[in-house]
Every structure is written in structure tokens, then in C-alpha cells.
PDB file of C-alpha atoms in Angstrom:
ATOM      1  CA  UNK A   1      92.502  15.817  21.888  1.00 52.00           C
ATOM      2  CA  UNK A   2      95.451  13.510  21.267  1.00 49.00           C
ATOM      3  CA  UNK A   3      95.540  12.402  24.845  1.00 46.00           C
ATOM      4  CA  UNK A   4      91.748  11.657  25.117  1.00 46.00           C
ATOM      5  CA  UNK A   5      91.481   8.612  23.329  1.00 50.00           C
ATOM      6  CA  UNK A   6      95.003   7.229  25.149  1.00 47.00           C
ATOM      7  CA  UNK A   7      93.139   8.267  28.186  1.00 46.00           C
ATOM      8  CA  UNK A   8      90.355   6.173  27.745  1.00 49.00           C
ATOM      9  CA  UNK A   9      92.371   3.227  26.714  1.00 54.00           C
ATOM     10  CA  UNK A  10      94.143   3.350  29.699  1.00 59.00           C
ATOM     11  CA  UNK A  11      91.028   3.541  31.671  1.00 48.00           C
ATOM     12  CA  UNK A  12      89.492   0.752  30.007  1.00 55.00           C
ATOM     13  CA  UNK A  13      92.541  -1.447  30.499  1.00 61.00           C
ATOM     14  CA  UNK A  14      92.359  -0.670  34.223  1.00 50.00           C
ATOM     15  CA  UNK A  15      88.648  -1.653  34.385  1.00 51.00           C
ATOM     16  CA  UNK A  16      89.381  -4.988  32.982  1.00 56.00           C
ATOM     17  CA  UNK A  17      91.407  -6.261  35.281  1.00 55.00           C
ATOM     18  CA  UNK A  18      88.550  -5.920  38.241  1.00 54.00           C
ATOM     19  CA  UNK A  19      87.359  -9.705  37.659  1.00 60.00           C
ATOM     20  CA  UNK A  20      83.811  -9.402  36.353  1.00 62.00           C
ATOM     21  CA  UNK A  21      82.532 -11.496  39.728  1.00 65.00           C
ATOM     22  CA  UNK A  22      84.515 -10.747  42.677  1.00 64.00           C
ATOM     23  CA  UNK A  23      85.243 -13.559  45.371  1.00 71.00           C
ATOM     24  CA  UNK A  24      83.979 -12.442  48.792  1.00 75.00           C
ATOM     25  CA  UNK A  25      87.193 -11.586  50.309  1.00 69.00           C
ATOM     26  CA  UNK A  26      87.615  -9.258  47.124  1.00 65.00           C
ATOM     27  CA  UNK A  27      83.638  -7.299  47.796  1.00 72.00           C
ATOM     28  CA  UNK A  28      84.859  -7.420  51.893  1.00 70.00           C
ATOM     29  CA  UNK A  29      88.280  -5.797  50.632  1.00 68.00           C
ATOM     30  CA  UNK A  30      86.871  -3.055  48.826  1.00 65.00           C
ATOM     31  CA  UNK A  31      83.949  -2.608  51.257  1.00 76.00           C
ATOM     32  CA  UNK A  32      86.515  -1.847  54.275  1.00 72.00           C
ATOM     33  CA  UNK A  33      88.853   0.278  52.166  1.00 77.00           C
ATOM     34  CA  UNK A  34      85.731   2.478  51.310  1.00 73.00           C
ATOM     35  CA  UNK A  35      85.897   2.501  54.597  1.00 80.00           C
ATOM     36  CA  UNK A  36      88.875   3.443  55.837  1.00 82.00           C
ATOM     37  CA  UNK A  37      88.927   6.105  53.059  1.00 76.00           C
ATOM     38  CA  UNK A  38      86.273   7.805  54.301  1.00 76.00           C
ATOM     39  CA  UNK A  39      87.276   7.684  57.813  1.00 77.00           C
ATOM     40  CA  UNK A  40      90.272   9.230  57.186  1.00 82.00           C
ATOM     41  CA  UNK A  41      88.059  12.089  55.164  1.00 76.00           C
ATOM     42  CA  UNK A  42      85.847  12.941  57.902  1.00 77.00           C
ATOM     43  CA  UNK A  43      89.071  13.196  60.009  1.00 76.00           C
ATOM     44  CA  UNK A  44      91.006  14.951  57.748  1.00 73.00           C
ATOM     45  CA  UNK A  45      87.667  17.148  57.327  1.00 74.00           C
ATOM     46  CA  UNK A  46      87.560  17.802  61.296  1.00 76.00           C
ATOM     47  CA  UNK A  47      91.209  18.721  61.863  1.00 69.00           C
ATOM     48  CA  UNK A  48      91.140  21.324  58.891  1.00 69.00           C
ATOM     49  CA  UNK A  49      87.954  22.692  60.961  1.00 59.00           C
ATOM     50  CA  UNK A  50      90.023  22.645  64.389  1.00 59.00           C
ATOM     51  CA  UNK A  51      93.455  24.321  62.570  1.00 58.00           C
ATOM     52  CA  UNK A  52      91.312  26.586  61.060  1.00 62.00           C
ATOM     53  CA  UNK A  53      89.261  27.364  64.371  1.00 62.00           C
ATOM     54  CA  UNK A  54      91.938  27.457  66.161  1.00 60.00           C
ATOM     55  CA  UNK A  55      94.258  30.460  64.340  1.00 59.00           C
ATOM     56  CA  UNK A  56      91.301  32.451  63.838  1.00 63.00           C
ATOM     57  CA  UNK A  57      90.668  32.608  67.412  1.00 69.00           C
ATOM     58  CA  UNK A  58      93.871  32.692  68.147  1.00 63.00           C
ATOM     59  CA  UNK A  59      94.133  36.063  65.681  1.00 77.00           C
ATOM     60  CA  UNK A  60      90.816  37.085  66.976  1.00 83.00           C
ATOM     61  CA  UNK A  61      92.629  36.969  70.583  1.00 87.00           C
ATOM     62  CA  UNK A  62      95.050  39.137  69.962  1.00 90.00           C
ATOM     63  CA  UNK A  63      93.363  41.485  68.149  1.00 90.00           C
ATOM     64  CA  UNK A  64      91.500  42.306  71.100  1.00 82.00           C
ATOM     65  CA  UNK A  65      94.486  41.956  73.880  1.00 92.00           C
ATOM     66  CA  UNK A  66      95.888  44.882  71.038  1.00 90.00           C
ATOM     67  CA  UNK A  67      92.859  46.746  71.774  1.00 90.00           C
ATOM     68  CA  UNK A  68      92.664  46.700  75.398  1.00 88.00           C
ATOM     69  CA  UNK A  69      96.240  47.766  75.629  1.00 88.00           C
ATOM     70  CA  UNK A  70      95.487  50.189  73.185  1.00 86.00           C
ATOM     71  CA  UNK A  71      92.403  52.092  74.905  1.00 84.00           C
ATOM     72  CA  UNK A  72      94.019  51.538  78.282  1.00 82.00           C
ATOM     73  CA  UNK A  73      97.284  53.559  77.290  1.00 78.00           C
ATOM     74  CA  UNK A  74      95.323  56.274  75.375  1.00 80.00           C
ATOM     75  CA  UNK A  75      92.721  56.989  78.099  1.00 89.00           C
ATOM     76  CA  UNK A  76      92.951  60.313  79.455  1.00 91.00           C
ATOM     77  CA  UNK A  77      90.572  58.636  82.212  1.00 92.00           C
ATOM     78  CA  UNK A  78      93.118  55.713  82.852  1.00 93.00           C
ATOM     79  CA  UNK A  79      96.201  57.742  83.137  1.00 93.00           C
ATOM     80  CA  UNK A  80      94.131  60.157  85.587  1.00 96.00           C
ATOM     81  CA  UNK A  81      93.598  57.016  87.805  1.00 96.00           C
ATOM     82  CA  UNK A  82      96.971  56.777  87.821  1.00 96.00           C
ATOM     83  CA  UNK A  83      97.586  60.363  89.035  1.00 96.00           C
ATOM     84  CA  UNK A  84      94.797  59.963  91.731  1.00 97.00           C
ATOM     85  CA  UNK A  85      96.846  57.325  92.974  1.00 98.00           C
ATOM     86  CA  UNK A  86     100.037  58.604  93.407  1.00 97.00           C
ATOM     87  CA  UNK A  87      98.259  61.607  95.493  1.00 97.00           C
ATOM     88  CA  UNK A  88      98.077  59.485  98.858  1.00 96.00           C
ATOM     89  CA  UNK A  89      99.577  56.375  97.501  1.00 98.00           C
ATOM     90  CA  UNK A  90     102.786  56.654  95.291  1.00 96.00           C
ATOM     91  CA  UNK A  91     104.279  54.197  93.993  1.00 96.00           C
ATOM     92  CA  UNK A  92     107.153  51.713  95.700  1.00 96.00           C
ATOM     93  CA  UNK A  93     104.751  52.139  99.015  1.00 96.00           C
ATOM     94  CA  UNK A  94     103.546  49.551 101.194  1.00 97.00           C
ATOM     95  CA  UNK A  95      99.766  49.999 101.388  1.00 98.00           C
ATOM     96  CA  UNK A  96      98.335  48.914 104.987  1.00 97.00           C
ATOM     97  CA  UNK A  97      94.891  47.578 104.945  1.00 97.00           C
ATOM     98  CA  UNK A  98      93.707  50.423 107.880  1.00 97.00           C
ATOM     99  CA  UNK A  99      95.628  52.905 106.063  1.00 98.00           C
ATOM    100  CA  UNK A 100      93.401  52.187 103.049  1.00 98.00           C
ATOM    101  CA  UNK A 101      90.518  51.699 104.609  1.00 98.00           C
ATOM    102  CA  UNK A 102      90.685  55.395 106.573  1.00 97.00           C
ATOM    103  CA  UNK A 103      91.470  57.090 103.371  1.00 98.00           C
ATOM    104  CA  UNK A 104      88.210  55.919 101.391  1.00 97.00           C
ATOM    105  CA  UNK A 105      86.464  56.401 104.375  1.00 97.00           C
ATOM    106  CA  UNK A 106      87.740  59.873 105.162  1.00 96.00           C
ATOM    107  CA  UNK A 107      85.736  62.833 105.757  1.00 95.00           C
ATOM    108  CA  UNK A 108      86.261  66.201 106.813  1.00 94.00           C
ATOM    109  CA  UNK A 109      85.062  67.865 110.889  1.00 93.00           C
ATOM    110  CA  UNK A 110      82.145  69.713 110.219  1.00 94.00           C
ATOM    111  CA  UNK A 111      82.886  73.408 109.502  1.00 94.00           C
ATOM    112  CA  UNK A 112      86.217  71.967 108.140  1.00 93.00           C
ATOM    113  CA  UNK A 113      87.959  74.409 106.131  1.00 95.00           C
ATOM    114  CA  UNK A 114      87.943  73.863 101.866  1.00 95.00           C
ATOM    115  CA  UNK A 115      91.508  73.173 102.382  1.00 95.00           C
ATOM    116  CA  UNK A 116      90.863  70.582 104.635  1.00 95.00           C
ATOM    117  CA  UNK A 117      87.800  69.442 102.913  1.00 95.00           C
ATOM    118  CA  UNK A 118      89.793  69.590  99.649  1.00 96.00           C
ATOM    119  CA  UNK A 119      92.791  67.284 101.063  1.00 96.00           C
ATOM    120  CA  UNK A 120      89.899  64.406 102.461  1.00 96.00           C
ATOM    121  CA  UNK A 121      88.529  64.488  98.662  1.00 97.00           C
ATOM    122  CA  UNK A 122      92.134  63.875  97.923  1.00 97.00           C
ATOM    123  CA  UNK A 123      92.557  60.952 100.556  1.00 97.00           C
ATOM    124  CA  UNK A 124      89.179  59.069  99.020  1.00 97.00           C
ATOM    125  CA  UNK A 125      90.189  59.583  95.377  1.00 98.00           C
ATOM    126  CA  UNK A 126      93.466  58.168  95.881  1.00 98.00           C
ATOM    127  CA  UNK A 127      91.988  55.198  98.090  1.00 98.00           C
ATOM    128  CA  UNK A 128      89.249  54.136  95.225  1.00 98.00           C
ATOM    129  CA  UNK A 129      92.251  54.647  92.337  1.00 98.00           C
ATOM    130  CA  UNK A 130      93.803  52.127  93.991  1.00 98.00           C
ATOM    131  CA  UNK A 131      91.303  49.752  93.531  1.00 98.00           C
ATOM    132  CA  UNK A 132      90.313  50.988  90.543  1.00 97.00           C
ATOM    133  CA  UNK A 133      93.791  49.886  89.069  1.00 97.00           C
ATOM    134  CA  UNK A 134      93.668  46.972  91.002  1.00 98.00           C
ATOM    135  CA  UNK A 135      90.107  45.715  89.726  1.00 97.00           C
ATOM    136  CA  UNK A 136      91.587  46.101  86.028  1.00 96.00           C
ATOM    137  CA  UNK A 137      94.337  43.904  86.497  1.00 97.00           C
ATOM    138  CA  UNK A 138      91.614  41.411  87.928  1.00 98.00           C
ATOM    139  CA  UNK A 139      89.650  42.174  84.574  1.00 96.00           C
ATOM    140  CA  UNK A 140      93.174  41.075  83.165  1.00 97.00           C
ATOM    141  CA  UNK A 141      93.918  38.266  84.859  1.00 97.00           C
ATOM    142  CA  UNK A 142      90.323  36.507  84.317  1.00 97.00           C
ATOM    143  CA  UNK A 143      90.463  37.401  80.499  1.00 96.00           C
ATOM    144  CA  UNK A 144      93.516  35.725  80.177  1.00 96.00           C
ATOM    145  CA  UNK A 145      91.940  32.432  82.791  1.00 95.00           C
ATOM    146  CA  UNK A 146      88.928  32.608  80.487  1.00 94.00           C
ATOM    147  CA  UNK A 147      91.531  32.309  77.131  1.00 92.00           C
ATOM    148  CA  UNK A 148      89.749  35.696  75.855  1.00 93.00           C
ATOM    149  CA  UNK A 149      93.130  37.826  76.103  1.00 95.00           C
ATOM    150  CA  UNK A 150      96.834  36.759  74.971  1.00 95.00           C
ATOM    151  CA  UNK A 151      98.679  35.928  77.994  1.00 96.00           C
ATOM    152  CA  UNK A 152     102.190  36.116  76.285  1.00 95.00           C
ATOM    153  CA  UNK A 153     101.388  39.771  74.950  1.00 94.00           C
ATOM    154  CA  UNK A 154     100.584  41.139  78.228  1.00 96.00           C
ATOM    155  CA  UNK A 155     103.342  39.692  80.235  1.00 96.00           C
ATOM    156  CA  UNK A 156     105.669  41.283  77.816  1.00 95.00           C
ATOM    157  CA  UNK A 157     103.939  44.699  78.270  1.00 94.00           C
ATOM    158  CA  UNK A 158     102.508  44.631  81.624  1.00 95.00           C
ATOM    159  CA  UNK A 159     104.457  42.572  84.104  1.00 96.00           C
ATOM    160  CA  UNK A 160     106.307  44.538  85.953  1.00 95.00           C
ATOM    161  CA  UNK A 161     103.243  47.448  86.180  1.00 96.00           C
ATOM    162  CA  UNK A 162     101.168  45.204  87.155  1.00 97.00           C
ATOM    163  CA  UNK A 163     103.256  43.138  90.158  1.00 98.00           C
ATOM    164  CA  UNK A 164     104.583  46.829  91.064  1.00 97.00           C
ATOM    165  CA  UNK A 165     100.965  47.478  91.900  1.00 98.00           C
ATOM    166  CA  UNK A 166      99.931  44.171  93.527  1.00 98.00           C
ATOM    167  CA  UNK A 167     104.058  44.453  95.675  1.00 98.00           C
ATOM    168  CA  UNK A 168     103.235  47.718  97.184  1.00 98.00           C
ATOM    169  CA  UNK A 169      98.889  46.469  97.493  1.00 98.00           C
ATOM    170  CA  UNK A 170     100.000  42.722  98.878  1.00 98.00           C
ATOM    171  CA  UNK A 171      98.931  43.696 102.579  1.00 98.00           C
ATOM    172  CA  UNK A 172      96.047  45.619 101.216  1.00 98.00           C
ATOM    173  CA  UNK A 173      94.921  42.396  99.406  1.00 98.00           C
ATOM    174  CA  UNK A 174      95.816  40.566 102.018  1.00 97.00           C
ATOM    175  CA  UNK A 175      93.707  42.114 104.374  1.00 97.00           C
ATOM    176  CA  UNK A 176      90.582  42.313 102.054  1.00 97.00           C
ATOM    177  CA  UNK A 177      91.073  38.534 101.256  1.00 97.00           C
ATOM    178  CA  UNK A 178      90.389  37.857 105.384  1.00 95.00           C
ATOM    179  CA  UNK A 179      87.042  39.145 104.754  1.00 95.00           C
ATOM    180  CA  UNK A 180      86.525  37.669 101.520  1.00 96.00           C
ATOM    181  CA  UNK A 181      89.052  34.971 100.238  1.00 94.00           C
ATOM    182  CA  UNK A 182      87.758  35.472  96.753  1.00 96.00           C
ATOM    183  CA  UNK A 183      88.715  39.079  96.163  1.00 97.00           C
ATOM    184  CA  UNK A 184      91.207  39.655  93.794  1.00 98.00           C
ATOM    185  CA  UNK A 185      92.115  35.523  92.790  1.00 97.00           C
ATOM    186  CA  UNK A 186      92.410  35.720  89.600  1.00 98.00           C
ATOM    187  CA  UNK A 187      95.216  38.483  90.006  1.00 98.00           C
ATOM    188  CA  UNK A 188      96.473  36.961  92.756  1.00 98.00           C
ATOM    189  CA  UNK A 189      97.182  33.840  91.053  1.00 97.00           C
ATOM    190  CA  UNK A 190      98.498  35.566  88.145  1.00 98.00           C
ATOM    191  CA  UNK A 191     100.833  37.400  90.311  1.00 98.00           C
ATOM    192  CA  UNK A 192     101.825  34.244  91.711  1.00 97.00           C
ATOM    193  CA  UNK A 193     102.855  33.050  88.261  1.00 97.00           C
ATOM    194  CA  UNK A 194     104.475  36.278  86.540  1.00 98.00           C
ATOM    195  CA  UNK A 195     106.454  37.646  89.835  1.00 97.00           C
ATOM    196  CA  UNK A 196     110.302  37.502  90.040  1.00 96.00           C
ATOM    197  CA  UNK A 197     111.882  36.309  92.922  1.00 92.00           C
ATOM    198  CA  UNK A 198     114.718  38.214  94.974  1.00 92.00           C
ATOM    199  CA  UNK A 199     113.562  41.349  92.229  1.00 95.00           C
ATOM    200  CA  UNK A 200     114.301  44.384  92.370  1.00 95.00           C
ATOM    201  CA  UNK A 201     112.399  48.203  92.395  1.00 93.00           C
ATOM    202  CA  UNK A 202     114.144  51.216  90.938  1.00 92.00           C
ATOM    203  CA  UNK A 203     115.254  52.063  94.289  1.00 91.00           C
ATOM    204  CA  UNK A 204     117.158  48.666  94.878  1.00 94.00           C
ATOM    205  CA  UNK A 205     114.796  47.593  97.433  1.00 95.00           C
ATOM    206  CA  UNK A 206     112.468  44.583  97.617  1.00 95.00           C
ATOM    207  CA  UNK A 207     110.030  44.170  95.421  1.00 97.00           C
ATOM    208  CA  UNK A 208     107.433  41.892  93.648  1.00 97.00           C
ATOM    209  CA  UNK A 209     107.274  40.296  97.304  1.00 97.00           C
ATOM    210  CA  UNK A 210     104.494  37.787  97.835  1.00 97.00           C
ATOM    211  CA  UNK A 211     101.214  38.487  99.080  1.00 97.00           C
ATOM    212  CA  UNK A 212     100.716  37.684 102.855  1.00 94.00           C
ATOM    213  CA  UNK A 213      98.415  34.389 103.446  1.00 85.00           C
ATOM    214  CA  UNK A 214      95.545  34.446 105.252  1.00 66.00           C
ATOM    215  CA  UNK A 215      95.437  34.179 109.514  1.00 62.00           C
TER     216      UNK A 215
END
């Protein structure tokens, strides 16, 4: 209560010193400070939106790269894609186009035995898990074009999975991208971009090689 009436004595003091009819230049002064204060309001207004835009999508990012990894390594359906896979085509492999392309198109002699007809089933599953692994790194690859997944979090989980895969599928893309240059160019770029050269595989031989161009 003390302060109040100091308070308004200070105020008052600071209103009389505005002269009681401003020159021109004084009203223009004022006007364009009004201004500038506002300006700098609106802007200050519109970068707290961005900041604040920006780190919740960024959050909301990799929330959801978490739960793709997430689902992906806890599938029972995933990791038996894998398996599939490594039936026909294991790993550290070089995958011909033709090779491919008479697995997922093999079928068994009529009057085969189930043996036989049990080892074509084989031959087809491997040939679309192959694809199927290949078509979710593609998923990958455009989420992280299309800024929907974190591209830092995956490369420090997936790289070398995924450019395993694409090493020992480079002819197999190679020869599907002669019938359609499109397929697979999101993970091919990717690839491009996250591959090692002169690396390594387990077994000390090339890998992570690139993928053949086009004839």
C-alpha cells in the first residue's frame, strides 16, 4: 500500500513530460515505433509457432520411427519373412535376376511327388520374402524422403541390415529396374547414401557393393 501512491507519482511524472501538443516529427515518431513494436510481435508470435511446430513434429517423428522398429522386431510374421528367405536365398548371396525370377515362378511336373511339390513351395516363398523385405526397406526409405520417419534413428539401427539386403539383391534390382526404372528408388537412393565403401561382410568379402546401372 506504501508503494501505490509512489507508484502513481512516478507515473504521473512520466506523463508530464510527453509535451501536451506534439510536433509532427514527435506523432510520426511514435506512430512508426508502434510500428516496429508490433512487427517485431507478430514475428516473435510466428517463430514461437514454428519452434513450437517444429519439436513437436520432430517428437511426433520419432515416436513413430520407435514404433515401426518396434512392431517390425516383435513380429512373429516379420522374422518368418526372414526365415523364408534364407530357405533359397541366404544371406551374403548374390541374387541373379533369372535366378529370382525361376524361383517365384516355380512349379512342380504334374504328378510331382509332395517332396518335390513341397521344395517348389519352398523356392516361391523364398523368392516373394525377398521382395517382401525388400518392399519394406522401400516403405523405409520413402518415409524418411517424405520427413515422416527419423532418418538418424534408423541408420543407427538398420544400416548395415538393410545394405546387406540390397548388396546381395543389387543385380536383382538391377534387373527389375530395366523393366521399370522406378522400382525400388527410393531405396536405391538411400542405399546410395548410407553404403560404405571398400566394406566388409562377416566373411571378409565384398560387400555393400553398388547396384549395377542400367544397359
Amino acid at each position: 500500500m506504501i508503494l501505490l501512491p509512489l507508484a502513481s507519482a512516478s507515473l504521473s511524472s512520466v506523463y508530464a513530460l510527453f509535451p501536451n501538443k506534439p510536433s509532427p516529427q514527435y506523432t510520426a515518431f511514435l506512430t512508426a515505433t508502434g510500428t516496429i513494436v508490433a512487427a517485431i510481435s507478430v514475428v516473435a508470435a510466428i517463430l514461437t509457432f514454428w519452434f513450437s511446430t517444429r519439436a513437436a513434429r520432430h517428437a511426433q517423428r520419432k515416436q513413430h520411427t520407435i514404433t515401426v522398429l518396434l512392431e517390425t522386431r516383435l513380429s512373429s510374421e516379420f522374422q518368418g519373412t526372414i526365415e523364408k528367405r534364407r530357405a533359397y536365398f541366404p544371406e551374403y548371396t548374390d541374387v541373379a535376376f533369372d535366378d529370382w525370377n525361376a524361383a517365384r515362378n516355380a512349379m512342380p511336373p504334374p504328378g510331382a511327388s509332395l517332396d518335390v511339390i513341397a521344395e517348389h513351395k519352398v523356392r516361391r516363398d523364398s523368392a516373394l520374402a525377398l521382395t517382401t523385405l525388400l518392399n519394406y526397406y522401400e516403405f523405409l526409405a520413402v518415409g524418411i524422403t517424405e520427413g515422416d520417419l527419423d532418418e538418424d534413428m534408423l541408420k543407427k539401427t538398420l544400416r548395415s541390415i538393410m545394405c546387406n539386403l540390397v548388396d546381395d539383391s543389387r543385380h536383382l534390382i538391377a534387373g527389375m529396374q530395366q523393366i521399370n526404372p522406378n522400382t525400388y528408388e527410393h531405396l536405391t537412393a538411400l542405399y546410395g547414401q548410407w553404403r560404405k565403401h571398400n566394406a566388409r561382410d562377416i566373411n571378409g568379402s565384398p560387400n555393400e557393393r553398388p547396384i549395377p546401372r542400367q544397359r
